[in-house]
Amino acid sequence: MIFNRMWLRPCIVILAVSLYGCAFGNKHAYHDAAIDYRGEGSAKVGIATFDHRVYVLSNDKDPDFVGLQRAGFGNPYDVTTESGRSLAEDITTSLVNALAKKGFAARPVLVSSTDSIDAAILALTAHGSDRSILLMLSEWKTDTYNRTGLYYDVTLMVLDESGNMLAERSIGGKDNLGGSVWNPPGHAKKAVPLAFKEKMEELLNNNEVLQALK
């Protein structure tokens, strides 16, 4: 028993130091998600992501912030996008690619997080698209220690050429994405992009959204 206790403390310290060293500089990929959109079409579609996360609006976090990686004693470090661009830009890129693969003339439209929703809609409709997609992020972040939690509150809106709402779908909650005792950052790096892909597919493949984009 005494022998086991003698080894227990060094093992805990080694594990904590290992996790601490892995907490810095983690990045997650959002720009290249292989989103499987079930629809098809040829319409012109403008796509924008409206980052309305409170900590981005308050400048507490940068627009490329996507979550937290905790070190051995639970102290948090920011996780950012792999591309180095804002999360809004990366999400828009993935959505544009998903629709372009199915025949749509999809193009990105950049909107500012400080814009009003009316200004964001105006920016979309100013490009003469047949349809527009506005994805609003009220929450999106992960928190990883041994396990990874995903916190999200996302609304996807489909608009006609005049900015009128044709369809709206919202999802939100906290998901447990599993974890790893020995390599939590490595697990998160794989699990988070997969979860993002699944959430975007849930929004895009909603029946009302599919019909509105036809």
PDB file of C-alpha atoms in Angstrom:
ATOM      1  CA  MET A   1       0.000   0.000   0.000  1.00  0.00           C
ATOM      2  CA  ILE A   2       2.824   2.399   0.922  1.00  0.00           C
ATOM      3  CA  PHE A   3       4.599   1.501  -2.331  1.00  0.00           C
ATOM      4  CA  ASN A   4       1.459   2.289  -4.369  1.00  0.00           C
ATOM      5  CA  ARG A   5       1.034   5.654  -2.663  1.00  0.00           C
ATOM      6  CA  MET A   6       4.661   6.523  -3.362  1.00  0.00           C
ATOM      7  CA  TRP A   7       4.076   6.056  -7.077  1.00  0.00           C
ATOM      8  CA  LEU A   8       0.626   7.635  -7.195  1.00  0.00           C
ATOM      9  CA  ARG A   9       1.686  11.253  -6.657  1.00  0.00           C
ATOM     10  CA  PRO A  10       4.421  11.273  -9.360  1.00  0.00           C
ATOM     11  CA  CYS A  11       1.964   9.705 -11.828  1.00  0.00           C
ATOM     12  CA  ILE A  12      -0.610  12.410 -11.127  1.00  0.00           C
ATOM     13  CA  VAL A  13       2.001  15.128 -11.566  1.00  0.00           C
ATOM     14  CA  ILE A  14       3.260  13.621 -14.829  1.00  0.00           C
ATOM     15  CA  LEU A  15      -0.291  13.382 -16.192  1.00  0.00           C
ATOM     16  CA  ALA A  16      -1.067  16.967 -15.170  1.00  0.00           C
ATOM     17  CA  VAL A  17       2.115  18.293 -16.783  1.00  0.00           C
ATOM     18  CA  SER A  18       1.393  16.305 -19.938  1.00  0.00           C
ATOM     19  CA  LEU A  19      -2.117  17.741 -20.216  1.00  0.00           C
ATOM     20  CA  TYR A  20      -0.794  21.229 -19.447  1.00  0.00           C
ATOM     21  CA  GLY A  21       1.677  20.990 -22.309  1.00  0.00           C
ATOM     22  CA  CYS A  22      -1.050  19.912 -24.725  1.00  0.00           C
ATOM     23  CA  ALA A  23      -3.355  22.798 -23.851  1.00  0.00           C
ATOM     24  CA  PHE A  24      -1.533  25.493 -25.804  1.00  0.00           C
ATOM     25  CA  GLY A  25      -2.193  26.436 -29.412  1.00  0.00           C
ATOM     26  CA  ASN A  26      -4.949  23.975 -30.253  1.00  0.00           C
ATOM     27  CA  LYS A  27      -6.899  24.555 -33.462  1.00  0.00           C
ATOM     28  CA  HIS A  28     -10.037  22.973 -34.914  1.00  0.00           C
ATOM     29  CA  ALA A  29     -10.999  22.755 -38.586  1.00  0.00           C
ATOM     30  CA  TYR A  30     -14.279  24.268 -39.747  1.00  0.00           C
ATOM     31  CA  HIS A  31     -13.380  25.481 -43.246  1.00  0.00           C
ATOM     32  CA  ASP A  32     -13.227  22.114 -44.999  1.00  0.00           C
ATOM     33  CA  ALA A  33     -16.178  20.179 -43.554  1.00  0.00           C
ATOM     34  CA  ALA A  34     -17.589  17.683 -46.062  1.00  0.00           C
ATOM     35  CA  ILE A  35     -21.219  18.640 -45.429  1.00  0.00           C
ATOM     36  CA  ASP A  36     -23.666  16.297 -47.180  1.00  0.00           C
ATOM     37  CA  TYR A  37     -26.531  18.429 -48.462  1.00  0.00           C
ATOM     38  CA  ARG A  38     -29.361  16.273 -49.824  1.00  0.00           C
ATOM     39  CA  GLY A  39     -30.881  18.845 -52.169  1.00  0.00           C
ATOM     40  CA  GLU A  40     -30.007  19.879 -55.715  1.00  0.00           C
ATOM     41  CA  GLY A  41     -30.535  23.053 -57.704  1.00  0.00           C
ATOM     42  CA  SER A  42     -29.068  25.749 -59.888  1.00  0.00           C
ATOM     43  CA  ALA A  43     -30.274  28.928 -58.168  1.00  0.00           C
ATOM     44  CA  LYS A  44     -27.994  31.768 -57.140  1.00  0.00           C
ATOM     45  CA  VAL A  45     -27.574  31.530 -53.369  1.00  0.00           C
ATOM     46  CA  GLY A  46     -25.825  34.053 -51.163  1.00  0.00           C
ATOM     47  CA  ILE A  47     -24.598  32.668 -47.844  1.00  0.00           C
ATOM     48  CA  ALA A  48     -23.564  34.569 -44.728  1.00  0.00           C
ATOM     49  CA  THR A  49     -22.768  33.584 -41.141  1.00  0.00           C
ATOM     50  CA  PHE A  50     -23.766  36.138 -38.527  1.00  0.00           C
ATOM     51  CA  ASP A  51     -21.566  35.690 -35.445  1.00  0.00           C
ATOM     52  CA  HIS A  52     -23.655  37.022 -32.581  1.00  0.00           C
ATOM     53  CA  ARG A  53     -21.884  35.267 -29.712  1.00  0.00           C
ATOM     54  CA  VAL A  54     -21.904  37.608 -26.720  1.00  0.00           C
ATOM     55  CA  TYR A  55     -18.188  37.183 -25.962  1.00  0.00           C
ATOM     56  CA  VAL A  56     -17.298  38.120 -29.544  1.00  0.00           C
ATOM     57  CA  LEU A  57     -19.605  41.138 -29.506  1.00  0.00           C
ATOM     58  CA  SER A  58     -18.023  42.303 -26.239  1.00  0.00           C
ATOM     59  CA  ASN A  59     -14.496  41.743 -27.629  1.00  0.00           C
ATOM     60  CA  ASP A  60     -13.708  39.304 -24.816  1.00  0.00           C
ATOM     61  CA  LYS A  61     -12.916  36.724 -27.499  1.00  0.00           C
ATOM     62  CA  ASP A  62     -11.601  37.103 -31.037  1.00  0.00           C
ATOM     63  CA  PRO A  63     -13.775  36.054 -34.014  1.00  0.00           C
ATOM     64  CA  ASP A  64     -11.585  32.965 -34.541  1.00  0.00           C
ATOM     65  CA  PHE A  65     -12.362  31.657 -31.048  1.00  0.00           C
ATOM     66  CA  VAL A  66     -14.060  28.240 -31.100  1.00  0.00           C
ATOM     67  CA  GLY A  67     -13.620  26.886 -27.588  1.00  0.00           C
ATOM     68  CA  LEU A  68     -11.456  26.057 -24.597  1.00  0.00           C
ATOM     69  CA  GLN A  69      -8.820  23.428 -23.941  1.00  0.00           C
ATOM     70  CA  ARG A  70      -8.134  22.899 -20.243  1.00  0.00           C
ATOM     71  CA  ALA A  71      -4.718  22.030 -18.899  1.00  0.00           C
ATOM     72  CA  GLY A  72      -3.893  19.506 -16.175  1.00  0.00           C
ATOM     73  CA  PHE A  73      -5.330  21.560 -13.331  1.00  0.00           C
ATOM     74  CA  GLY A  74      -8.353  22.783 -15.281  1.00  0.00           C
ATOM     75  CA  ASN A  75      -6.999  26.176 -16.361  1.00  0.00           C
ATOM     76  CA  PRO A  76      -8.450  27.106 -19.784  1.00  0.00           C
ATOM     77  CA  TYR A  77      -6.683  28.101 -23.003  1.00  0.00           C
ATOM     78  CA  ASP A  78      -8.370  29.333 -26.152  1.00  0.00           C
ATOM     79  CA  VAL A  79      -8.867  27.056 -29.150  1.00  0.00           C
ATOM     80  CA  THR A  80      -9.040  28.849 -32.504  1.00  0.00           C
ATOM     81  CA  THR A  81      -9.839  28.008 -36.115  1.00  0.00           C
ATOM     82  CA  GLU A  82      -7.296  25.970 -38.029  1.00  0.00           C
ATOM     83  CA  SER A  83      -7.501  28.349 -40.993  1.00  0.00           C
ATOM     84  CA  GLY A  84      -6.695  31.417 -38.909  1.00  0.00           C
ATOM     85  CA  ARG A  85      -9.830  33.121 -40.224  1.00  0.00           C
ATOM     86  CA  SER A  86     -12.949  33.958 -38.258  1.00  0.00           C
ATOM     87  CA  LEU A  87     -15.343  31.147 -37.397  1.00  0.00           C
ATOM     88  CA  ALA A  88     -18.033  32.944 -39.421  1.00  0.00           C
ATOM     89  CA  GLU A  89     -15.864  32.914 -42.542  1.00  0.00           C
ATOM     90  CA  ASP A  90     -15.013  29.232 -42.112  1.00  0.00           C
ATOM     91  CA  ILE A  91     -18.629  28.206 -41.645  1.00  0.00           C
ATOM     92  CA  THR A  92     -19.686  30.216 -44.684  1.00  0.00           C
ATOM     93  CA  THR A  93     -16.959  28.549 -46.754  1.00  0.00           C
ATOM     94  CA  SER A  94     -18.159  25.067 -45.787  1.00  0.00           C
ATOM     95  CA  LEU A  95     -21.796  25.919 -46.549  1.00  0.00           C
ATOM     96  CA  VAL A  96     -20.887  27.452 -49.914  1.00  0.00           C
ATOM     97  CA  ASN A  97     -18.912  24.341 -50.848  1.00  0.00           C
ATOM     98  CA  ALA A  98     -21.771  22.042 -49.793  1.00  0.00           C
ATOM     99  CA  LEU A  99     -24.309  23.775 -52.040  1.00  0.00           C
ATOM    100  CA  ALA A 100     -21.895  24.315 -54.925  1.00  0.00           C
ATOM    101  CA  LYS A 101     -21.313  20.553 -55.084  1.00  0.00           C
ATOM    102  CA  LYS A 102     -25.054  20.125 -55.687  1.00  0.00           C
ATOM    103  CA  GLY A 103     -25.271  22.572 -58.586  1.00  0.00           C
ATOM    104  CA  PHE A 104     -26.102  25.843 -56.867  1.00  0.00           C
ATOM    105  CA  ALA A 105     -24.317  29.057 -57.798  1.00  0.00           C
ATOM    106  CA  ALA A 106     -23.394  29.640 -54.167  1.00  0.00           C
ATOM    107  CA  ARG A 107     -21.233  32.525 -53.046  1.00  0.00           C
ATOM    108  CA  PRO A 108     -20.102  33.904 -49.689  1.00  0.00           C
ATOM    109  CA  VAL A 109     -21.329  37.213 -48.303  1.00  0.00           C
ATOM    110  CA  LEU A 110     -19.415  38.737 -45.404  1.00  0.00           C
ATOM    111  CA  VAL A 111     -21.362  40.441 -42.636  1.00  0.00           C
ATOM    112  CA  SER A 112     -20.083  42.033 -39.444  1.00  0.00           C
ATOM    113  CA  SER A 113     -20.983  40.713 -35.999  1.00  0.00           C
ATOM    114  CA  THR A 114     -21.779  44.305 -35.036  1.00  0.00           C
ATOM    115  CA  ASP A 115     -24.412  44.629 -37.771  1.00  0.00           C
ATOM    116  CA  SER A 116     -28.092  44.423 -36.976  1.00  0.00           C
ATOM    117  CA  ILE A 117     -29.948  41.440 -38.409  1.00  0.00           C
ATOM    118  CA  ASP A 118     -31.706  43.813 -40.824  1.00  0.00           C
ATOM    119  CA  ALA A 119     -28.326  45.049 -42.057  1.00  0.00           C
ATOM    120  CA  ALA A 120     -27.135  41.466 -42.498  1.00  0.00           C
ATOM    121  CA  ILE A 121     -30.233  40.602 -44.544  1.00  0.00           C
ATOM    122  CA  LEU A 122     -29.768  43.748 -46.644  1.00  0.00           C
ATOM    123  CA  ALA A 123     -26.162  42.747 -47.366  1.00  0.00           C
ATOM    124  CA  LEU A 124     -27.359  39.354 -48.568  1.00  0.00           C
ATOM    125  CA  THR A 125     -30.156  40.598 -50.818  1.00  0.00           C
ATOM    126  CA  ALA A 126     -27.976  43.340 -52.332  1.00  0.00           C
ATOM    127  CA  HIS A 127     -26.158  40.715 -54.393  1.00  0.00           C
ATOM    128  CA  GLY A 128     -29.161  39.765 -56.514  1.00  0.00           C
ATOM    129  CA  SER A 129     -29.393  36.165 -55.369  1.00  0.00           C
ATOM    130  CA  ASP A 130     -32.503  34.026 -55.942  1.00  0.00           C
ATOM    131  CA  ARG A 131     -32.187  32.718 -52.399  1.00  0.00           C
ATOM    132  CA  SER A 132     -30.090  33.619 -49.373  1.00  0.00           C
ATOM    133  CA  ILE A 133     -28.981  31.668 -46.331  1.00  0.00           C
ATOM    134  CA  LEU A 134     -28.287  33.515 -43.101  1.00  0.00           C
ATOM    135  CA  LEU A 135     -26.787  31.377 -40.363  1.00  0.00           C
ATOM    136  CA  MET A 136     -26.920  33.051 -36.954  1.00  0.00           C
ATOM    137  CA  LEU A 137     -24.542  31.902 -34.225  1.00  0.00           C
ATOM    138  CA  SER A 138     -25.867  32.828 -30.803  1.00  0.00           C
ATOM    139  CA  GLU A 139     -23.543  30.242 -29.243  1.00  0.00           C
ATOM    140  CA  TRP A 140     -20.845  27.928 -30.508  1.00  0.00           C
ATOM    141  CA  LYS A 141     -17.921  26.740 -28.433  1.00  0.00           C
ATOM    142  CA  THR A 142     -16.358  23.576 -27.111  1.00  0.00           C
ATOM    143  CA  ASP A 143     -14.867  22.935 -23.687  1.00  0.00           C
ATOM    144  CA  THR A 144     -12.360  20.115 -23.356  1.00  0.00           C
ATOM    145  CA  TYR A 145     -10.727  18.653 -20.270  1.00  0.00           C
ATOM    146  CA  ASN A 146     -10.798  14.859 -20.299  1.00  0.00           C
ATOM    147  CA  ARG A 147     -14.050  14.994 -22.256  1.00  0.00           C
ATOM    148  CA  THR A 148     -15.322  17.500 -24.812  1.00  0.00           C
ATOM    149  CA  GLY A 149     -18.587  19.388 -24.444  1.00  0.00           C
ATOM    150  CA  LEU A 150     -20.164  21.289 -27.324  1.00  0.00           C
ATOM    151  CA  TYR A 151     -22.360  24.277 -26.502  1.00  0.00           C
ATOM    152  CA  TYR A 152     -24.428  25.556 -29.418  1.00  0.00           C
ATOM    153  CA  ASP A 153     -27.366  27.763 -30.344  1.00  0.00           C
ATOM    154  CA  VAL A 154     -27.678  28.162 -34.103  1.00  0.00           C
ATOM    155  CA  THR A 155     -30.450  29.359 -36.410  1.00  0.00           C
ATOM    156  CA  LEU A 156     -30.512  28.932 -40.173  1.00  0.00           C
ATOM    157  CA  MET A 157     -32.811  31.177 -42.216  1.00  0.00           C
ATOM    158  CA  VAL A 158     -33.651  30.914 -45.910  1.00  0.00           C
ATOM    159  CA  LEU A 159     -34.705  34.176 -47.559  1.00  0.00           C
ATOM    160  CA  ASP A 160     -36.143  35.013 -50.965  1.00  0.00           C
ATOM    161  CA  GLU A 161     -34.728  37.663 -53.295  1.00  0.00           C
ATOM    162  CA  SER A 162     -36.482  40.420 -51.333  1.00  0.00           C
ATOM    163  CA  GLY A 163     -35.324  39.240 -47.928  1.00  0.00           C
ATOM    164  CA  ASN A 164     -38.616  37.626 -46.911  1.00  0.00           C
ATOM    165  CA  MET A 165     -38.358  34.568 -44.684  1.00  0.00           C
ATOM    166  CA  LEU A 166     -39.100  31.283 -46.437  1.00  0.00           C
ATOM    167  CA  ALA A 167     -37.834  28.834 -43.819  1.00  0.00           C
ATOM    168  CA  GLU A 168     -36.223  28.888 -40.397  1.00  0.00           C
ATOM    169  CA  ARG A 169     -34.645  26.100 -38.382  1.00  0.00           C
ATOM    170  CA  SER A 170     -32.967  26.357 -34.966  1.00  0.00           C
ATOM    171  CA  ILE A 171     -30.945  23.902 -32.920  1.00  0.00           C
ATOM    172  CA  GLY A 172     -29.347  24.307 -29.504  1.00  0.00           C
ATOM    173  CA  GLY A 173     -28.057  22.480 -26.476  1.00  0.00           C
ATOM    174  CA  LYS A 174     -24.986  20.900 -24.941  1.00  0.00           C
ATOM    175  CA  ASP A 175     -23.595  17.667 -26.379  1.00  0.00           C
ATOM    176  CA  ASN A 176     -21.039  15.312 -24.867  1.00  0.00           C
ATOM    177  CA  LEU A 177     -18.588  14.468 -27.661  1.00  0.00           C
ATOM    178  CA  GLY A 178     -16.692  11.861 -25.646  1.00  0.00           C
ATOM    179  CA  GLY A 179     -13.093  12.114 -24.572  1.00  0.00           C
ATOM    180  CA  SER A 180      -9.706  10.626 -23.894  1.00  0.00           C
ATOM    181  CA  VAL A 181      -7.679  10.237 -20.716  1.00  0.00           C
ATOM    182  CA  TRP A 182      -4.296  10.354 -22.452  1.00  0.00           C
ATOM    183  CA  ASN A 183      -4.915  12.723 -25.363  1.00  0.00           C
ATOM    184  CA  PRO A 184      -7.998  14.942 -24.897  1.00  0.00           C
ATOM    185  CA  PRO A 185      -6.841  17.565 -27.456  1.00  0.00           C
ATOM    186  CA  GLY A 186      -6.298  14.882 -30.090  1.00  0.00           C
ATOM    187  CA  HIS A 187      -9.760  13.472 -29.478  1.00  0.00           C
ATOM    188  CA  ALA A 188     -11.346  16.937 -29.672  1.00  0.00           C
ATOM    189  CA  LYS A 189      -9.523  17.740 -32.915  1.00  0.00           C
ATOM    190  CA  LYS A 190     -11.298  14.793 -34.559  1.00  0.00           C
ATOM    191  CA  ALA A 191     -14.644  14.887 -32.741  1.00  0.00           C
ATOM    192  CA  VAL A 192     -15.412  18.597 -33.077  1.00  0.00           C
ATOM    193  CA  PRO A 193     -15.291  18.889 -36.911  1.00  0.00           C
ATOM    194  CA  LEU A 194     -17.443  15.767 -37.142  1.00  0.00           C
ATOM    195  CA  ALA A 195     -19.994  17.276 -34.741  1.00  0.00           C
ATOM    196  CA  PHE A 196     -19.971  20.516 -36.729  1.00  0.00           C
ATOM    197  CA  LYS A 197     -20.648  18.602 -39.950  1.00  0.00           C
ATOM    198  CA  GLU A 198     -23.568  16.768 -38.326  1.00  0.00           C
ATOM    199  CA  LYS A 199     -25.112  20.003 -36.975  1.00  0.00           C
ATOM    200  CA  MET A 200     -24.902  21.723 -40.350  1.00  0.00           C
ATOM    201  CA  GLU A 201     -26.471  18.710 -42.047  1.00  0.00           C
ATOM    202  CA  GLU A 202     -29.283  18.732 -39.504  1.00  0.00           C
ATOM    203  CA  LEU A 203     -30.023  22.355 -40.389  1.00  0.00           C
ATOM    204  CA  LEU A 204     -29.598  22.181 -44.165  1.00  0.00           C
ATOM    205  CA  ASN A 205     -31.481  18.910 -44.613  1.00  0.00           C
ATOM    206  CA  ASN A 206     -34.551  20.027 -42.712  1.00  0.00           C
ATOM    207  CA  ASN A 207     -37.567  19.510 -45.008  1.00  0.00           C
ATOM    208  CA  GLU A 208     -38.654  23.165 -44.902  1.00  0.00           C
ATOM    209  CA  VAL A 209     -35.136  24.338 -45.695  1.00  0.00           C
ATOM    210  CA  LEU A 210     -34.839  21.865 -48.577  1.00  0.00           C
ATOM    211  CA  GLN A 211     -38.147  23.049 -50.039  1.00  0.00           C
ATOM    212  CA  ALA A 212     -37.268  26.731 -49.650  1.00  0.00           C
ATOM    213  CA  LEU A 213     -34.006  26.318 -51.543  1.00  0.00           C
ATOM    214  CA  LYS A 214     -35.595  24.575 -54.510  1.00  0.00           C
TER     215      LYS A 214
END
